[in-house]
Short mmCIF file of N, CA and C in Angstrom, two decimals:
data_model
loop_
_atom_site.label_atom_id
_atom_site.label_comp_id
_atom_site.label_asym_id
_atom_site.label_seq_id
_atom_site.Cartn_x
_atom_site.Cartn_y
_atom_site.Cartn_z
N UNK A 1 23.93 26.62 26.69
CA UNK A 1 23.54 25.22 26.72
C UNK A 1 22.46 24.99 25.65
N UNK A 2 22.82 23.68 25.06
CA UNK A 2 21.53 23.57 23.80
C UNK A 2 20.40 23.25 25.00
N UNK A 3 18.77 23.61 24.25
CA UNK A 3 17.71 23.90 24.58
C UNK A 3 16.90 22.77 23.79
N UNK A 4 16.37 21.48 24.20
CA UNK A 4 15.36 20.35 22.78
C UNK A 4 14.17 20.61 22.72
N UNK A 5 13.68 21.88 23.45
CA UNK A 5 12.58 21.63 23.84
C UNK A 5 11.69 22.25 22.02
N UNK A 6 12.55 22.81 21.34
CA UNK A 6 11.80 23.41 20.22
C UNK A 6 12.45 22.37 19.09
N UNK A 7 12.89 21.25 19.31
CA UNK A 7 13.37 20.13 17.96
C UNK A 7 12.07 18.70 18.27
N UNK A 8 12.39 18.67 16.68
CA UNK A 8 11.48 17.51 16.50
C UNK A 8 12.26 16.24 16.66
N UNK A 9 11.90 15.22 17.60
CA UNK A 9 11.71 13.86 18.56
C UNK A 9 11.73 12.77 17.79
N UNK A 10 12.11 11.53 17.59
CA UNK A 10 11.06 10.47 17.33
C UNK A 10 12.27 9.47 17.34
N UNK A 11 11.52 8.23 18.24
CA UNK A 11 11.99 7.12 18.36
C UNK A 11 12.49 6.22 17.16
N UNK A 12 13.44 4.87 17.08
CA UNK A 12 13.82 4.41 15.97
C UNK A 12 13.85 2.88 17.03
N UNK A 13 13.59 2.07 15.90
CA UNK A 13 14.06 0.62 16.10
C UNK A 13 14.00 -0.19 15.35
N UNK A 14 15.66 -1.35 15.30
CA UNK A 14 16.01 -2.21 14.25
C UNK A 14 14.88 -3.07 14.05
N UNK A 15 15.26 -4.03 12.43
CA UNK A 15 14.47 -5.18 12.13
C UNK A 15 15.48 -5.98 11.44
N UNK A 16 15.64 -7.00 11.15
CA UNK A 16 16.24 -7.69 10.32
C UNK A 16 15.82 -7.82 9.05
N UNK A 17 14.36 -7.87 8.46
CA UNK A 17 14.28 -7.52 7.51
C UNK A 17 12.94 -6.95 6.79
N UNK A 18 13.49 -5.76 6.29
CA UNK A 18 12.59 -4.34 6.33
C UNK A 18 11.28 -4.74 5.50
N UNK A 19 11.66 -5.70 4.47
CA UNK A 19 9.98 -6.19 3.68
C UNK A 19 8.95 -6.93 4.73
N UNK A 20 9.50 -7.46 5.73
CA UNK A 20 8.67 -8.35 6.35
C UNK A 20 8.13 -7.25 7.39
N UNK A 21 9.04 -6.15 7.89
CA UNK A 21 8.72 -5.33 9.05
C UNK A 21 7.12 -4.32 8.48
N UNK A 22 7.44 -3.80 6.50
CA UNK A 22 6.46 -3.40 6.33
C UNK A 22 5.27 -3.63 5.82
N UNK A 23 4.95 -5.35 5.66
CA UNK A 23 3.77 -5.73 5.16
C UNK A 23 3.31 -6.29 7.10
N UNK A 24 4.23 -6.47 8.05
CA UNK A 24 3.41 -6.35 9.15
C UNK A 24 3.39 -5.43 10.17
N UNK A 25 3.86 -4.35 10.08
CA UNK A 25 3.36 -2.66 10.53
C UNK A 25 2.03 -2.41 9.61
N UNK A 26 1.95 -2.38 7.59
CA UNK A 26 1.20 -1.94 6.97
C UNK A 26 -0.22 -2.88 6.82
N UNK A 27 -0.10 -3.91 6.88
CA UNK A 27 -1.14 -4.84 6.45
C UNK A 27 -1.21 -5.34 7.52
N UNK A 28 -0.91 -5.98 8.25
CA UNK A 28 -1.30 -6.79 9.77
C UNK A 28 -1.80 -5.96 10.53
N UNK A 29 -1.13 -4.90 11.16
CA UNK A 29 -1.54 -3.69 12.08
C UNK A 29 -2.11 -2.37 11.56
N UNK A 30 -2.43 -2.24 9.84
CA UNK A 30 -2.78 -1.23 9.14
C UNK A 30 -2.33 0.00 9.68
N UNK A 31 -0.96 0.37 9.88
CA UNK A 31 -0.19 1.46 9.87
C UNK A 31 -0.01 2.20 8.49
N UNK A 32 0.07 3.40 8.36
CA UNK A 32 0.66 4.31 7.39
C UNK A 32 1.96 3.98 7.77
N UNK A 33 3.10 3.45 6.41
CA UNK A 33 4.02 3.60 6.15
C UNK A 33 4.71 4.39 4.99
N UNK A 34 5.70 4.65 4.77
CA UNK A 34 6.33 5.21 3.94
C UNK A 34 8.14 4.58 3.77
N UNK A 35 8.60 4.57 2.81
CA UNK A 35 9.53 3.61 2.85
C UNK A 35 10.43 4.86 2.22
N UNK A 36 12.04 4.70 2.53
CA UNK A 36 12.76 5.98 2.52
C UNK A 36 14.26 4.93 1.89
N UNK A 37 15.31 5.16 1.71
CA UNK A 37 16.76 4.07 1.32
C UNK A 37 17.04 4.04 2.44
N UNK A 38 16.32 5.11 3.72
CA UNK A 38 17.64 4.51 5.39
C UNK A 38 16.48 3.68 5.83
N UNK A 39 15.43 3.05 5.38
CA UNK A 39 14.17 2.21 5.99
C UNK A 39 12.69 2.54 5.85
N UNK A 40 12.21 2.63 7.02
CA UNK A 40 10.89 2.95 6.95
C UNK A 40 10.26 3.92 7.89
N UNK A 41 9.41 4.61 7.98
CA UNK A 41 8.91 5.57 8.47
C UNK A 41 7.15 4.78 8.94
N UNK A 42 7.35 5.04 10.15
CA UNK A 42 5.83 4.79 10.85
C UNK A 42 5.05 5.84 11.28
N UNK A 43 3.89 6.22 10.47
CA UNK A 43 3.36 7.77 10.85
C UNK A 43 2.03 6.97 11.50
N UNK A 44 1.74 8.11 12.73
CA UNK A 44 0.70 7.95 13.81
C UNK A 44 0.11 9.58 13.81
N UNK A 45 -1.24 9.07 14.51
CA UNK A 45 -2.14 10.63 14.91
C UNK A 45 -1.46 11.76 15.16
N UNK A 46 -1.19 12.50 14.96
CA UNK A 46 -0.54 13.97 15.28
C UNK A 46 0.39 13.90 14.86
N UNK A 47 0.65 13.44 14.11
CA UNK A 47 2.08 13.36 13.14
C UNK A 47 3.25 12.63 13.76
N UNK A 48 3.01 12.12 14.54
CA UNK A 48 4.13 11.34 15.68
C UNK A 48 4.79 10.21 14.33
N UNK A 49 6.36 10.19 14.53
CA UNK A 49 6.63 9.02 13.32
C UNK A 49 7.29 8.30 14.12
N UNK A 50 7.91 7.01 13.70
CA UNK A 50 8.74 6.36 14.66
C UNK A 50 9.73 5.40 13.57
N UNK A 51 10.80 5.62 13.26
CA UNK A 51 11.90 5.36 12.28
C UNK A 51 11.84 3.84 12.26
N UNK A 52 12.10 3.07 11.48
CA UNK A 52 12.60 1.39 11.45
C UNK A 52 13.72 1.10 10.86
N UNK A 53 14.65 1.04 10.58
CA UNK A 53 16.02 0.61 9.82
C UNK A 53 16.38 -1.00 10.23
N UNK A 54 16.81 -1.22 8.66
CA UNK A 54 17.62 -2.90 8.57
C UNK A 54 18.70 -2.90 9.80
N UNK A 55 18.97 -4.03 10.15
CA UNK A 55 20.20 -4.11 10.86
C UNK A 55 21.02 -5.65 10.91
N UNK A 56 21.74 -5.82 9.80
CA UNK A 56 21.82 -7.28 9.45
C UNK A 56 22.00 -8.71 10.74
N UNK A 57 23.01 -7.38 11.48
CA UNK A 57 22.91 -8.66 12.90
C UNK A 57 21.69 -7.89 14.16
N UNK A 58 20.76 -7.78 13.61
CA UNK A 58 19.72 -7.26 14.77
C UNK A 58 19.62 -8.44 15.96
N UNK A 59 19.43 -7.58 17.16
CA UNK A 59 19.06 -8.62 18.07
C UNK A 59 17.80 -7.90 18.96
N UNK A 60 16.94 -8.82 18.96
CA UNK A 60 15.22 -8.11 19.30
C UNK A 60 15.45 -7.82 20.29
N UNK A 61 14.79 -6.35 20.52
CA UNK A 61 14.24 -6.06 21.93
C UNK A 61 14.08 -6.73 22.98
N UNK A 62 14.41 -6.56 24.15
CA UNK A 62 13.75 -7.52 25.19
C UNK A 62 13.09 -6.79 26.21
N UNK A 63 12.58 -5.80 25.51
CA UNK A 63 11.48 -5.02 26.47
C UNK A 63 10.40 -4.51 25.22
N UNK A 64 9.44 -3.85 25.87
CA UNK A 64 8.44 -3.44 25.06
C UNK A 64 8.97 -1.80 24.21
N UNK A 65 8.86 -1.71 23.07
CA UNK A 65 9.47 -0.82 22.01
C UNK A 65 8.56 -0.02 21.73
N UNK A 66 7.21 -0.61 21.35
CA UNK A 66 6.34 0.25 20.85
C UNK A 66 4.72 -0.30 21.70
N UNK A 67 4.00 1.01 22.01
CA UNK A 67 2.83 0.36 22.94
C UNK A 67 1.51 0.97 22.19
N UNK A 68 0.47 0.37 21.96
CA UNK A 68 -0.82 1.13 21.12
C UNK A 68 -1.95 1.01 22.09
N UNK A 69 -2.33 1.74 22.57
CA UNK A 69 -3.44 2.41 23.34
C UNK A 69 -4.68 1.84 22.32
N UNK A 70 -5.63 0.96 22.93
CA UNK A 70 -6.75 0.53 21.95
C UNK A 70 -8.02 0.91 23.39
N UNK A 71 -9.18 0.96 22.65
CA UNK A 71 -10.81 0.90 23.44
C UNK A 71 -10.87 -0.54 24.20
N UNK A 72 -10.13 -1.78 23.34
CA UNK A 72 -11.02 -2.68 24.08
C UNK A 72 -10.15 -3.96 23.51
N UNK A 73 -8.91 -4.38 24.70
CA UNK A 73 -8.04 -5.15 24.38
C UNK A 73 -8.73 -6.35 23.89
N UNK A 74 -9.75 -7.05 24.66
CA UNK A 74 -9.88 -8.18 24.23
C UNK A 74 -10.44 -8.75 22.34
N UNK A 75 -11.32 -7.15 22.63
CA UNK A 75 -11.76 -7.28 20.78
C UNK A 75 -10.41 -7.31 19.89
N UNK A 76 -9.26 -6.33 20.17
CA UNK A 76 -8.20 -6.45 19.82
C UNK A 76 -6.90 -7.59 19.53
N UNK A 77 -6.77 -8.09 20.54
CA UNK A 77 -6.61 -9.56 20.46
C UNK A 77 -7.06 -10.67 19.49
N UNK A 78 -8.24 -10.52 19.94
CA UNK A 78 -9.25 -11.19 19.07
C UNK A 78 -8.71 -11.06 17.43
N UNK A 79 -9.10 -9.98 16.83
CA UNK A 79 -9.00 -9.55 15.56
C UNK A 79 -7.29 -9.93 15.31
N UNK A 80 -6.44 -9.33 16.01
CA UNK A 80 -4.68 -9.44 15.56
C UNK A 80 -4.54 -10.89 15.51
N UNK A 81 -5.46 -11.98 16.42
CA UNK A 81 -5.46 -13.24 16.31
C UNK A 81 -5.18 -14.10 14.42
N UNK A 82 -6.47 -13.52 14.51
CA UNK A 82 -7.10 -13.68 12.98
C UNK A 82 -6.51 -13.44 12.24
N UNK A 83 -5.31 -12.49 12.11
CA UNK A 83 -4.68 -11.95 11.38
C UNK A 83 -3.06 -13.09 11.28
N UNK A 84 -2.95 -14.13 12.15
CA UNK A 84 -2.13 -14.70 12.61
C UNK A 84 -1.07 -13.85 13.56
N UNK A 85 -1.03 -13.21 14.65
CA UNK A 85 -0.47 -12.08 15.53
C UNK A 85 -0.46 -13.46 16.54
N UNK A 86 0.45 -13.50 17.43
CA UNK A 86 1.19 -14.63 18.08
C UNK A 86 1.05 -13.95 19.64
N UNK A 87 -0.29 -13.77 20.61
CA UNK A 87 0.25 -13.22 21.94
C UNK A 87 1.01 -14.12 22.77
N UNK A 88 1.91 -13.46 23.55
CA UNK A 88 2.86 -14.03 24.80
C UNK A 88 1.87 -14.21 25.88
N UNK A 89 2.25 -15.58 26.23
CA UNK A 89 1.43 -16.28 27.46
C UNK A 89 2.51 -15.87 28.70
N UNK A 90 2.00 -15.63 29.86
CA UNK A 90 3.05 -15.60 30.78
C UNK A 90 2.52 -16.21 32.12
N UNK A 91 2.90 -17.65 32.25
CA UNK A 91 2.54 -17.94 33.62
C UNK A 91 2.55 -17.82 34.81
N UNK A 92 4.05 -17.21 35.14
CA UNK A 92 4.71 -16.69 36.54
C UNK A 92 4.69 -15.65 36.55
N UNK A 93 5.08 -15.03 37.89
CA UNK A 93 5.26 -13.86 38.44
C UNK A 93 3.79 -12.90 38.36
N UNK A 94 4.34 -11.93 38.67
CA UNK A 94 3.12 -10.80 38.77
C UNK A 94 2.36 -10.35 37.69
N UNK A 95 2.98 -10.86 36.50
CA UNK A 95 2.54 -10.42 35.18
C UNK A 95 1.47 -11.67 34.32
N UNK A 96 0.76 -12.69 35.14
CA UNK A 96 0.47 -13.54 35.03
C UNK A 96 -0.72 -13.18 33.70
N UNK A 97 -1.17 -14.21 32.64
CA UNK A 97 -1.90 -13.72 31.33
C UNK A 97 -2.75 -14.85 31.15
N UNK A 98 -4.00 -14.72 30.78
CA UNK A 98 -4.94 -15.69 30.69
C UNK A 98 -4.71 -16.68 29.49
N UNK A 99 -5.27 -17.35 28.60
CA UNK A 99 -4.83 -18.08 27.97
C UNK A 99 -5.03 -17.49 26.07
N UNK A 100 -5.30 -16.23 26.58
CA UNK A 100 -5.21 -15.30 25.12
C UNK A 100 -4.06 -14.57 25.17
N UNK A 101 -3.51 -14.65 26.47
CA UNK A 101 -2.14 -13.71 26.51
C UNK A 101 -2.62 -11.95 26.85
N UNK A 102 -3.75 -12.31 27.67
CA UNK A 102 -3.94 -10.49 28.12
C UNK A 102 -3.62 -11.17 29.56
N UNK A 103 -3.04 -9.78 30.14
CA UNK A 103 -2.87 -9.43 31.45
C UNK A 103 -4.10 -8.46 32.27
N UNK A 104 -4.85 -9.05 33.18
CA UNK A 104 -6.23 -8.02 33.35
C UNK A 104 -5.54 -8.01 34.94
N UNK A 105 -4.72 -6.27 34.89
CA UNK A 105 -4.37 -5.45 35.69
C UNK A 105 -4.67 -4.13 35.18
N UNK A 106 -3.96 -3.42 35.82
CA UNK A 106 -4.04 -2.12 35.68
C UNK A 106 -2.86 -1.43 35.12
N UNK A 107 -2.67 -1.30 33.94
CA UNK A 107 -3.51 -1.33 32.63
C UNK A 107 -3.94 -2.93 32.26
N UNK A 108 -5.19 -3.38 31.63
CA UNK A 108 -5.27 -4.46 31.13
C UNK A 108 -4.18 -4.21 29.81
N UNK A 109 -3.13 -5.05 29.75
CA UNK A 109 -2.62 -5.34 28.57
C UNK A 109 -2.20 -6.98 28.03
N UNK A 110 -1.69 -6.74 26.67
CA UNK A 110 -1.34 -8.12 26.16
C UNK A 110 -0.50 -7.87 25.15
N UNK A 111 0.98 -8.72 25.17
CA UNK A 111 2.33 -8.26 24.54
C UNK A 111 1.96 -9.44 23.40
N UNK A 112 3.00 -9.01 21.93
CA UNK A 112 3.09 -9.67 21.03
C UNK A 112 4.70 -9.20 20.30
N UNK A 113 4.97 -10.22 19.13
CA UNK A 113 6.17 -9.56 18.72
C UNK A 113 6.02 -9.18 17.34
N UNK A 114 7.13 -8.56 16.68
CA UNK A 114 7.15 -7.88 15.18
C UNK A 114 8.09 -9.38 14.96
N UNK A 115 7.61 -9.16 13.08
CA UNK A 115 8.54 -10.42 12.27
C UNK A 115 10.23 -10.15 13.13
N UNK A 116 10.65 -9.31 13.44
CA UNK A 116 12.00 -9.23 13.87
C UNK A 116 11.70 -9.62 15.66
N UNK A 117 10.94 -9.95 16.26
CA UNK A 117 11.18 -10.39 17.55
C UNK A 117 11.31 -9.34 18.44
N UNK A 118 10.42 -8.05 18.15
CA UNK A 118 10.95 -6.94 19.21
C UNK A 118 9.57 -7.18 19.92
N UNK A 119 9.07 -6.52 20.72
CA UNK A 119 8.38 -6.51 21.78
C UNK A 119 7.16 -5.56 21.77
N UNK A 120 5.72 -5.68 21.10
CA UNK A 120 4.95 -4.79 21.05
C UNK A 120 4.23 -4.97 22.10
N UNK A 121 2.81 -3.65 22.48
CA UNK A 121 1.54 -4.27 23.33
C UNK A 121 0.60 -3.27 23.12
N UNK A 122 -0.39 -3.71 23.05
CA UNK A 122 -1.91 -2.91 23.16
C UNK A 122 -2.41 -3.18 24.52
N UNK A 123 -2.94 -2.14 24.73
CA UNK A 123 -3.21 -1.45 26.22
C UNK A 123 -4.39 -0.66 26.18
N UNK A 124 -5.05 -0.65 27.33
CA UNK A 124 -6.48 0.04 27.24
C UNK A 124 -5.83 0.94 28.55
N UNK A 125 -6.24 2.37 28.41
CA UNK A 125 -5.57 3.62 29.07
C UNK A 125 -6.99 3.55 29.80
N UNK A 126 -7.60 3.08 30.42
CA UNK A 126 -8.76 3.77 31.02
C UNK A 126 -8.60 3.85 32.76
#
């Protein structure tokens, strides 16, 4: 039986279009990117990467894709604000969000989307 436990991992997800995905991974969210002919490459702390590829009929996520662990959501917010970063307000249900679009549960978090409409969030792990 194959064995994964000794292969290297890493998540992938579409965009519709890859210039817009890497001036807001690289410049909006100041990610290390690297750009390849199958897309783009997202490198994180410990070498963790996470693939991006075009996909002409993409259709966004409708769950959360990628999640960033920050010190202190609300400063965070704050700043991605500034940057023009768009948080999701959510009035109903259990997931209810103040009027910055954080959720103060456990985890305090607050969702936003990529130029392609997928589903990010910063989260405080404490």
């Amino acid at each position: 039986m194959t064995n994964f436990n000794n292969t290297k991992a890493f998540s992938s997800f579409s965009v519709n279009d890859l210039e817009k995905a890497k001036e807001f991974y690289g410049q909006t969210l100041g990610l290390e990117v690297s750009e390849s002919e199958e897309g783009l490459s997202l490198h994180f702390v410990g070498g963790n990467e996470i693939f991006v590829y075009p996909k002409p009929d993409h259709t966004p996520a409708t769950f959360t894709i990628l999640n960033f662990a920050v010190d202190n959501v609300e400063k965070t917010v704050d700043d991605l604000t500034q940057l023009g970063v768009h948080f999701q307000i959510y009035r109903e249900d259990e997931l209810k969000t103040d009027d910055k679009g954080i959720f103060h549960g456990k985890p305090k978090i607050a969702w936003f989307k990529d130029p392609a409409g997928n589903f990010l969030s910063i989260l405080e792990m404490k």
